[in-house]
Coordinates of C-alpha atoms in Angstrom, one line a residue:
X1 CA 67.7 -223.0 150.9
X2 CA 64.6 -221.4 149.5
X3 CA 66.2 -221.1 146.0
X4 CA 66.6 -224.9 145.9
X5 CA 62.9 -225.5 146.2
X6 CA 63.4 -227.0 149.7
X7 CA 60.3 -226.8 151.8
X8 CA 61.4 -225.6 155.2
X9 CA 57.9 -226.2 156.7
X10 CA 58.3 -230.0 156.7
X11 CA 60.8 -229.7 159.6
X12 CA 63.1 -232.3 158.1
X13 CA 66.8 -232.1 157.3
X14 CA 67.5 -231.6 153.5
X15 CA 68.4 -234.5 151.3
X16 CA 71.7 -234.9 149.4
X17 CA 70.5 -233.3 146.2
X18 CA 69.3 -230.1 148.0
X19 CA 72.6 -229.9 149.9
X20 CA 74.5 -230.4 146.7
X21 CA 72.7 -227.4 145.1
X22 CA 73.4 -225.3 148.2
X23 CA 77.1 -226.2 148.0
X24 CA 77.2 -225.3 144.3
X25 CA 75.4 -222.0 144.7
X26 CA 77.4 -221.0 147.7
X27 CA 80.7 -222.3 146.2
X28 CA 81.1 -224.3 149.4
X29 CA 83.2 -227.3 150.0
X30 CA 80.9 -228.6 152.8
X31 CA 77.3 -228.0 153.9
X32 CA 76.1 -228.9 157.4
X33 CA 72.5 -229.3 158.4
X34 CA 71.5 -229.7 162.0
X35 CA 68.2 -230.4 163.8
X36 CA 67.4 -230.4 167.5
X37 CA 65.5 -233.7 167.4
X38 CA 65.0 -234.0 171.2
X39 CA 65.2 -231.6 174.1
X40 CA 63.9 -233.0 177.4
X41 CA 64.2 -230.9 180.6
X42 CA 62.9 -232.3 183.8
X43 CA 62.7 -230.8 187.3
X44 CA 63.2 -233.0 190.4
X45 CA 62.3 -231.9 193.9
X46 CA 63.1 -233.5 197.2
X47 CA 63.1 -232.1 200.7
X48 CA 66.7 -230.9 200.5
X49 CA 67.5 -230.5 196.8
X50 CA 66.1 -229.1 193.6
X51 CA 67.6 -230.5 190.3
X52 CA 67.0 -229.7 186.7
X53 CA 68.2 -232.3 184.2
X54 CA 68.4 -231.7 180.4
X55 CA 69.0 -234.3 177.7
X56 CA 69.6 -233.0 174.1
X57 CA 69.8 -235.0 170.9
X58 CA 71.0 -233.4 167.7
X59 CA 70.8 -234.9 164.2
X60 CA 73.3 -233.8 161.5
X61 CA 73.9 -234.2 157.8
X62 CA 77.3 -233.3 156.4
X63 CA 77.7 -233.0 152.7
X64 CA 81.2 -233.1 151.1
X65 CA 80.9 -231.4 147.7
X66 CA 84.2 -232.6 146.4
X67 CA 83.4 -236.3 147.0
X68 CA 79.6 -235.9 146.5
X69 CA 79.2 -237.7 149.8
X70 CA 76.6 -237.3 152.5
X71 CA 77.2 -238.4 156.1
X72 CA 74.4 -238.5 158.7
X73 CA 75.0 -238.8 162.4
X74 CA 73.6 -237.8 165.8
X75 CA 75.0 -236.5 169.0
X76 CA 73.7 -236.2 172.6
X77 CA 74.3 -234.0 175.5
X78 CA 73.3 -234.2 179.2
X79 CA 73.5 -231.6 181.9
X80 CA 72.3 -231.2 185.5
X81 CA 71.8 -228.1 187.6
X82 CA 71.2 -228.7 191.2
X83 CA 70.9 -226.7 194.4
X84 CA 70.6 -227.6 198.0
X85 CA 69.2 -224.3 199.0
X86 CA 67.4 -221.9 196.6
X87 CA 66.0 -222.4 193.1
X88 CA 67.6 -223.6 189.9
X89 CA 66.8 -222.3 186.5
X90 CA 66.4 -224.1 183.1
X91 CA 68.6 -221.9 180.9
X92 CA 72.0 -223.1 182.2
X93 CA 71.4 -226.9 181.9
X94 CA 69.7 -226.5 178.5
X95 CA 72.6 -224.4 177.2
X96 CA 75.2 -226.9 178.6
X97 CA 73.5 -229.9 177.1
X98 CA 73.2 -228.3 173.7
X99 CA 76.8 -227.1 173.8
X100 CA 78.0 -230.6 174.8
X101 CA 76.2 -232.2 171.9
X102 CA 77.5 -229.5 169.4
X103 CA 81.1 -230.0 170.7
X104 CA 80.7 -233.7 170.1
X105 CA 79.4 -233.0 166.6
X106 CA 82.3 -230.6 165.9
X107 CA 84.8 -233.4 166.8
X108 CA 83.0 -235.9 164.5
X109 CA 82.9 -233.3 161.7
X110 CA 86.6 -232.4 162.0
X111 CA 87.6 -236.1 162.1
X112 CA 85.7 -236.8 158.9
X113 CA 87.3 -233.9 156.9

């Protein structure tokens, strides 16, 4: 990415021309860029239950070098971790929400090939 002149500090997904250069330099058929655009984790407490809910939104750009085509899409994931007794952590619902969103993206990518 650095050799294309892409500025990674702007925190944006690369444009089509940058992805085309990456595909050419890497001799790749496809280039995929992904951004975690939203990751919200909330903790809910009641008298009998503790629940952690995570919502994840991922943005993707898929570049097809052969067709010189760029496709943009987003996916979402949602996960809950709850306990009647004891405490619940944040890692498991965050991991599950991200994995769910990435699995959805994988399906979209495979269907577009």
